[in-house]
Amino acid sequence: MARVTIEDCMRQIDSRFALIHLAVRRVLQLRRGAKPLVHAPKNKEIVLALREIAAGKVTLENIDLLEKESLELIPGARAEEVKAAREKQAEIQQEFESVAALGAVRDKGEGDGIVDDAEEE
C-alpha cells in the first residue's frame, strides 16, 4: 500500500492545525476500539487515522459522531465516565479553536502568533 502523506490529507483539510487535531481525536477513538473506516490491516493507529482523513472518511464534520460511537464501544462504560469524556473533549475543542485562530492569524501575516500572558488579559 502506498504511503499516506500530509499533502494527501491537506486535500481534505485546509489547516495543518485542524489536521493534527482531527488525527489525534481519531487515534484516540481507534485506541478505544473504534472500527477502522479504511482497509489497512498492519498500520499503526496514526497511519490509519491519516489514511481515513486522506480518503475523506474522517472529517471535521463527522468526527463528533465518530467520537460518540467510539465512546459507546467502551466495555462497561458508565454514564458518568462518558459524560466526563465528553466534557474533556469540549475543553480540548475550545483550546484547539484558540490555537487554530492564532495559527490563522499567523498564516495571514497579521502577527507573529505569539500571545503574551499580559496581552490575554
Short mmCIF file of N, CA and C in Angstrom, two decimals:
data_model
loop_
_atom_site.label_atom_id
_atom_site.label_comp_id
_atom_site.label_asym_id
_atom_site.label_seq_id
_atom_site.Cartn_x
_atom_site.Cartn_y
_atom_site.Cartn_z
N MET A 1 0.85 -1.18 0.00
CA MET A 1 0.00 0.00 0.00
C MET A 1 0.89 1.24 0.00
N ALA A 2 0.57 2.20 -0.82
CA ALA A 2 1.37 3.42 -0.94
C ALA A 2 1.33 4.21 0.37
N ARG A 3 2.36 4.98 0.55
CA ARG A 3 2.43 5.81 1.76
C ARG A 3 1.38 6.90 1.72
N VAL A 4 0.89 7.24 2.89
CA VAL A 4 -0.02 8.38 3.01
C VAL A 4 0.86 9.58 3.36
N THR A 5 0.59 10.71 2.74
CA THR A 5 1.38 11.91 3.00
C THR A 5 0.50 12.99 3.59
N ILE A 6 1.15 13.96 4.17
CA ILE A 6 0.42 15.11 4.70
C ILE A 6 -0.30 15.83 3.56
N GLU A 7 0.33 15.87 2.40
CA GLU A 7 -0.30 16.52 1.25
C GLU A 7 -1.61 15.83 0.88
N ASP A 8 -1.64 14.49 0.99
CA ASP A 8 -2.88 13.76 0.73
C ASP A 8 -3.99 14.23 1.68
N CYS A 9 -3.62 14.40 2.92
CA CYS A 9 -4.60 14.83 3.94
C CYS A 9 -5.00 16.29 3.75
N MET A 10 -4.05 17.12 3.32
CA MET A 10 -4.33 18.54 3.17
C MET A 10 -5.31 18.81 2.03
N ARG A 11 -5.52 17.83 1.16
CA ARG A 11 -6.56 17.98 0.13
C ARG A 11 -7.95 17.96 0.75
N GLN A 12 -8.06 17.34 1.93
CA GLN A 12 -9.34 17.22 2.62
C GLN A 12 -9.52 18.28 3.70
N ILE A 13 -8.43 18.66 4.36
CA ILE A 13 -8.45 19.60 5.49
C ILE A 13 -7.57 20.78 5.13
N ASP A 14 -8.07 21.99 5.28
CA ASP A 14 -7.32 23.15 4.81
C ASP A 14 -6.35 23.75 5.82
N SER A 15 -6.28 23.22 7.00
CA SER A 15 -5.41 23.77 8.04
C SER A 15 -4.58 22.66 8.68
N ARG A 16 -3.29 22.92 8.81
CA ARG A 16 -2.43 21.92 9.46
C ARG A 16 -2.85 21.70 10.90
N PHE A 17 -3.26 22.77 11.56
CA PHE A 17 -3.70 22.66 12.95
C PHE A 17 -4.94 21.77 13.05
N ALA A 18 -5.88 21.98 12.15
CA ALA A 18 -7.10 21.16 12.14
C ALA A 18 -6.76 19.71 11.82
N LEU A 19 -5.82 19.50 10.92
CA LEU A 19 -5.41 18.14 10.57
C LEU A 19 -4.83 17.41 11.78
N ILE A 20 -3.96 18.07 12.51
CA ILE A 20 -3.36 17.46 13.70
C ILE A 20 -4.43 17.14 14.73
N HIS A 21 -5.30 18.09 14.97
CA HIS A 21 -6.38 17.90 15.94
C HIS A 21 -7.27 16.72 15.53
N LEU A 22 -7.64 16.69 14.28
CA LEU A 22 -8.51 15.63 13.78
C LEU A 22 -7.82 14.27 13.88
N ALA A 23 -6.55 14.21 13.51
CA ALA A 23 -5.81 12.95 13.57
C ALA A 23 -5.69 12.44 15.01
N VAL A 24 -5.42 13.34 15.94
CA VAL A 24 -5.29 12.93 17.35
C VAL A 24 -6.62 12.39 17.86
N ARG A 25 -7.70 13.09 17.56
CA ARG A 25 -9.01 12.61 18.01
C ARG A 25 -9.32 11.23 17.44
N ARG A 26 -8.99 11.04 16.17
CA ARG A 26 -9.29 9.75 15.55
C ARG A 26 -8.40 8.64 16.13
N VAL A 27 -7.14 8.93 16.39
CA VAL A 27 -6.25 7.94 17.00
C VAL A 27 -6.81 7.49 18.34
N LEU A 28 -7.26 8.44 19.15
CA LEU A 28 -7.84 8.09 20.45
C LEU A 28 -9.07 7.20 20.28
N GLN A 29 -9.89 7.50 19.29
CA GLN A 29 -11.06 6.67 19.02
C GLN A 29 -10.65 5.26 18.64
N LEU A 30 -9.66 5.15 17.77
CA LEU A 30 -9.19 3.83 17.33
C LEU A 30 -8.62 3.04 18.49
N ARG A 31 -7.93 3.71 19.38
CA ARG A 31 -7.36 3.03 20.54
C ARG A 31 -8.44 2.55 21.50
N ARG A 32 -9.60 3.21 21.47
CA ARG A 32 -10.73 2.78 22.31
C ARG A 32 -11.53 1.66 21.65
N GLY A 33 -11.15 1.29 20.45
CA GLY A 33 -11.83 0.18 19.80
C GLY A 33 -12.72 0.53 18.64
N ALA A 34 -12.68 1.78 18.18
CA ALA A 34 -13.50 2.16 17.02
C ALA A 34 -13.07 1.35 15.80
N LYS A 35 -14.03 1.03 14.97
CA LYS A 35 -13.73 0.25 13.77
C LYS A 35 -13.07 1.13 12.72
N PRO A 36 -12.00 0.64 12.09
CA PRO A 36 -11.36 1.40 11.01
C PRO A 36 -12.33 1.61 9.84
N LEU A 37 -12.22 2.76 9.20
CA LEU A 37 -13.10 3.09 8.08
C LEU A 37 -12.46 2.80 6.73
N VAL A 38 -11.18 2.44 6.73
CA VAL A 38 -10.49 2.02 5.51
C VAL A 38 -9.73 0.73 5.82
N HIS A 39 -9.42 -0.02 4.79
CA HIS A 39 -8.69 -1.27 4.98
C HIS A 39 -7.19 -0.97 5.03
N ALA A 40 -6.59 -1.19 6.17
CA ALA A 40 -5.15 -1.01 6.36
C ALA A 40 -4.73 -1.88 7.53
N PRO A 41 -4.67 -3.19 7.34
CA PRO A 41 -4.54 -4.14 8.44
C PRO A 41 -3.28 -4.03 9.30
N LYS A 42 -2.16 -3.63 8.74
CA LYS A 42 -0.92 -3.64 9.52
C LYS A 42 -0.45 -2.25 9.91
N ASN A 43 -1.28 -1.24 9.72
CA ASN A 43 -0.87 0.12 10.05
C ASN A 43 -1.11 0.43 11.51
N LYS A 44 -0.26 1.29 12.06
CA LYS A 44 -0.48 1.80 13.41
C LYS A 44 -1.64 2.77 13.37
N GLU A 45 -2.14 3.12 14.56
CA GLU A 45 -3.33 3.97 14.63
C GLU A 45 -3.15 5.31 13.92
N ILE A 46 -1.98 5.94 14.06
CA ILE A 46 -1.78 7.25 13.46
C ILE A 46 -1.81 7.16 11.94
N VAL A 47 -1.18 6.14 11.38
CA VAL A 47 -1.18 5.98 9.93
C VAL A 47 -2.60 5.67 9.44
N LEU A 48 -3.30 4.84 10.18
CA LEU A 48 -4.68 4.51 9.84
C LEU A 48 -5.56 5.76 9.87
N ALA A 49 -5.39 6.57 10.91
CA ALA A 49 -6.17 7.81 11.02
C ALA A 49 -5.88 8.74 9.83
N LEU A 50 -4.62 8.88 9.47
CA LEU A 50 -4.26 9.73 8.33
C LEU A 50 -4.82 9.17 7.02
N ARG A 51 -4.82 7.86 6.88
CA ARG A 51 -5.41 7.24 5.69
C ARG A 51 -6.92 7.53 5.62
N GLU A 52 -7.59 7.45 6.77
CA GLU A 52 -9.02 7.74 6.81
C GLU A 52 -9.30 9.19 6.45
N ILE A 53 -8.46 10.09 6.94
CA ILE A 53 -8.63 11.52 6.63
C ILE A 53 -8.38 11.76 5.15
N ALA A 54 -7.30 11.20 4.61
CA ALA A 54 -6.97 11.38 3.19
C ALA A 54 -8.08 10.83 2.30
N ALA A 55 -8.73 9.76 2.73
CA ALA A 55 -9.82 9.15 1.95
C ALA A 55 -11.13 9.91 2.11
N GLY A 56 -11.16 10.90 3.01
CA GLY A 56 -12.39 11.66 3.22
C GLY A 56 -13.39 10.96 4.12
N LYS A 57 -12.98 9.89 4.78
CA LYS A 57 -13.87 9.14 5.67
C LYS A 57 -14.00 9.79 7.04
N VAL A 58 -12.96 10.49 7.48
CA VAL A 58 -12.97 11.20 8.76
C VAL A 58 -12.81 12.68 8.44
N THR A 59 -13.77 13.48 8.88
CA THR A 59 -13.76 14.91 8.60
C THR A 59 -14.07 15.69 9.87
N LEU A 60 -13.87 16.99 9.78
CA LEU A 60 -14.24 17.84 10.92
C LEU A 60 -15.74 17.79 11.17
N GLU A 61 -16.50 17.51 10.13
CA GLU A 61 -17.96 17.46 10.25
C GLU A 61 -18.46 16.18 10.92
N ASN A 62 -17.76 15.06 10.72
CA ASN A 62 -18.28 13.81 11.28
C ASN A 62 -17.49 13.27 12.47
N ILE A 63 -16.45 13.96 12.90
CA ILE A 63 -15.62 13.44 13.99
C ILE A 63 -16.41 13.34 15.30
N ASP A 64 -17.34 14.25 15.54
CA ASP A 64 -18.13 14.18 16.77
C ASP A 64 -19.02 12.94 16.78
N LEU A 65 -19.61 12.63 15.65
CA LEU A 65 -20.43 11.42 15.55
C LEU A 65 -19.57 10.18 15.77
N LEU A 66 -18.40 10.16 15.17
CA LEU A 66 -17.48 9.04 15.36
C LEU A 66 -17.04 8.95 16.81
N GLU A 67 -16.87 10.11 17.46
CA GLU A 67 -16.49 10.15 18.88
C GLU A 67 -17.58 9.51 19.73
N LYS A 68 -18.81 9.88 19.44
CA LYS A 68 -19.94 9.32 20.19
C LYS A 68 -19.99 7.80 20.02
N GLU A 69 -19.81 7.35 18.80
CA GLU A 69 -19.83 5.91 18.54
C GLU A 69 -18.70 5.19 19.25
N SER A 70 -17.51 5.80 19.28
CA SER A 70 -16.38 5.13 19.93
C SER A 70 -16.55 5.10 21.44
N LEU A 71 -17.18 6.12 22.02
CA LEU A 71 -17.44 6.11 23.46
C LEU A 71 -18.41 5.00 23.82
N GLU A 72 -19.35 4.74 22.94
CA GLU A 72 -20.33 3.69 23.19
C GLU A 72 -19.69 2.30 23.10
N LEU A 73 -18.52 2.20 22.48
CA LEU A 73 -17.84 0.92 22.34
C LEU A 73 -17.07 0.52 23.60
N ILE A 74 -16.85 1.47 24.50
CA ILE A 74 -16.05 1.18 25.69
C ILE A 74 -16.80 0.17 26.54
N PRO A 75 -16.23 -1.02 26.77
CA PRO A 75 -16.93 -2.02 27.58
C PRO A 75 -17.15 -1.51 29.01
N GLY A 76 -18.36 -1.65 29.49
CA GLY A 76 -18.66 -1.28 30.86
C GLY A 76 -18.62 0.22 31.13
N ALA A 77 -18.62 1.03 30.11
CA ALA A 77 -18.56 2.47 30.33
C ALA A 77 -19.82 2.92 31.05
N ARG A 78 -19.62 3.69 32.08
CA ARG A 78 -20.75 4.22 32.83
C ARG A 78 -21.09 5.61 32.32
N ALA A 79 -22.29 6.02 32.58
CA ALA A 79 -22.76 7.32 32.09
C ALA A 79 -21.86 8.45 32.58
N GLU A 80 -21.37 8.36 33.83
CA GLU A 80 -20.51 9.42 34.36
C GLU A 80 -19.19 9.49 33.59
N GLU A 81 -18.65 8.34 33.25
CA GLU A 81 -17.39 8.31 32.51
C GLU A 81 -17.56 8.90 31.11
N VAL A 82 -18.67 8.56 30.48
CA VAL A 82 -18.94 9.08 29.15
C VAL A 82 -19.13 10.59 29.23
N LYS A 83 -19.87 11.06 30.23
CA LYS A 83 -20.09 12.50 30.40
C LYS A 83 -18.76 13.21 30.64
N ALA A 84 -17.91 12.66 31.50
CA ALA A 84 -16.61 13.26 31.78
C ALA A 84 -15.75 13.30 30.51
N ALA A 85 -15.79 12.24 29.73
CA ALA A 85 -15.02 12.20 28.49
C ALA A 85 -15.51 13.27 27.51
N ARG A 86 -16.81 13.46 27.44
CA ARG A 86 -17.37 14.48 26.54
C ARG A 86 -17.02 15.88 27.01
N GLU A 87 -17.03 16.11 28.33
CA GLU A 87 -16.65 17.41 28.86
C GLU A 87 -15.19 17.71 28.56
N LYS A 88 -14.34 16.70 28.74
CA LYS A 88 -12.92 16.87 28.44
C LYS A 88 -12.73 17.16 26.96
N GLN A 89 -13.48 16.47 26.12
CA GLN A 89 -13.39 16.70 24.68
C GLN A 89 -13.81 18.13 24.35
N ALA A 90 -14.83 18.65 25.02
CA ALA A 90 -15.26 20.03 24.79
C ALA A 90 -14.15 21.01 25.17
N GLU A 91 -13.45 20.73 26.27
CA GLU A 91 -12.32 21.57 26.67
C GLU A 91 -11.23 21.54 25.61
N ILE A 92 -10.93 20.35 25.12
CA ILE A 92 -9.89 20.21 24.10
C ILE A 92 -10.30 20.95 22.83
N GLN A 93 -11.58 20.85 22.46
CA GLN A 93 -12.07 21.53 21.27
C GLN A 93 -11.93 23.04 21.42
N GLN A 94 -12.27 23.56 22.59
CA GLN A 94 -12.16 25.00 22.82
C GLN A 94 -10.70 25.45 22.74
N GLU A 95 -9.81 24.68 23.34
CA GLU A 95 -8.38 25.01 23.29
C GLU A 95 -7.87 24.94 21.85
N PHE A 96 -8.30 23.93 21.12
CA PHE A 96 -7.89 23.80 19.73
C PHE A 96 -8.35 25.01 18.92
N GLU A 97 -9.58 25.44 19.11
CA GLU A 97 -10.10 26.57 18.35
C GLU A 97 -9.29 27.83 18.64
N SER A 98 -8.85 28.00 19.88
CA SER A 98 -8.00 29.13 20.22
C SER A 98 -6.67 29.06 19.49
N VAL A 99 -6.07 27.87 19.50
CA VAL A 99 -4.78 27.68 18.82
C VAL A 99 -4.95 27.85 17.32
N ALA A 100 -6.02 27.31 16.76
CA ALA A 100 -6.26 27.42 15.33
C ALA A 100 -6.44 28.88 14.92
N ALA A 101 -7.12 29.66 15.76
CA ALA A 101 -7.30 31.08 15.48
C ALA A 101 -5.96 31.80 15.45
N LEU A 102 -5.09 31.47 16.40
CA LEU A 102 -3.75 32.06 16.40
C LEU A 102 -2.98 31.66 15.16
N GLY A 103 -3.11 30.40 14.76
CA GLY A 103 -2.43 29.93 13.55
C GLY A 103 -2.94 30.63 12.31
N ALA A 104 -4.24 30.87 12.24
CA ALA A 104 -4.82 31.56 11.10
C ALA A 104 -4.30 32.98 11.02
N VAL A 105 -4.18 33.63 12.17
CA VAL A 105 -3.65 34.99 12.20
C VAL A 105 -2.21 34.97 11.71
N ARG A 106 -1.43 33.99 12.18
CA ARG A 106 -0.03 33.88 11.78
C ARG A 106 0.08 33.60 10.29
N ASP A 107 -0.76 32.70 9.78
CA ASP A 107 -0.71 32.36 8.36
C ASP A 107 -1.06 33.55 7.48
N LYS A 108 -1.92 34.44 7.96
CA LYS A 108 -2.30 35.62 7.19
C LYS A 108 -1.27 36.73 7.31
N GLY A 109 -0.29 36.55 8.21
CA GLY A 109 0.73 37.56 8.39
C GLY A 109 0.28 38.72 9.24
N GLU A 110 -0.75 38.51 10.04
CA GLU A 110 -1.28 39.58 10.86
C GLU A 110 -0.66 39.62 12.24
N GLY A 111 0.41 38.95 12.41
CA GLY A 111 1.09 38.94 13.71
C GLY A 111 2.03 37.77 13.75
N ASP A 112 2.73 37.65 14.84
CA ASP A 112 3.68 36.55 14.95
C ASP A 112 3.05 35.31 15.55
N GLY A 113 1.76 35.36 15.95
CA GLY A 113 1.08 34.20 16.50
C GLY A 113 1.43 33.93 17.95
N ILE A 114 2.26 34.80 18.53
CA ILE A 114 2.66 34.62 19.92
C ILE A 114 1.85 35.58 20.77
N VAL A 115 1.28 35.06 21.83
CA VAL A 115 0.47 35.87 22.72
C VAL A 115 1.11 35.85 24.09
N ASP A 116 1.42 37.03 24.60
CA ASP A 116 1.95 37.13 25.96
C ASP A 116 0.80 37.02 26.93
N ASP A 117 1.10 36.57 28.15
CA ASP A 117 0.07 36.49 29.18
C ASP A 117 -0.56 37.86 29.41
N ALA A 118 0.23 38.91 29.32
CA ALA A 118 -0.28 40.26 29.55
C ALA A 118 -1.27 40.66 28.46
N GLU A 119 -1.05 40.18 27.23
CA GLU A 119 -1.94 40.52 26.13
C GLU A 119 -3.30 39.84 26.26
N GLU A 120 -3.33 38.66 26.90
CA GLU A 120 -4.58 37.92 27.03
C GLU A 120 -5.56 38.60 27.97
N GLU A 121 -5.07 39.34 28.93
CA GLU A 121 -5.93 39.98 29.93
C GLU A 121 -6.57 41.18 29.40
#
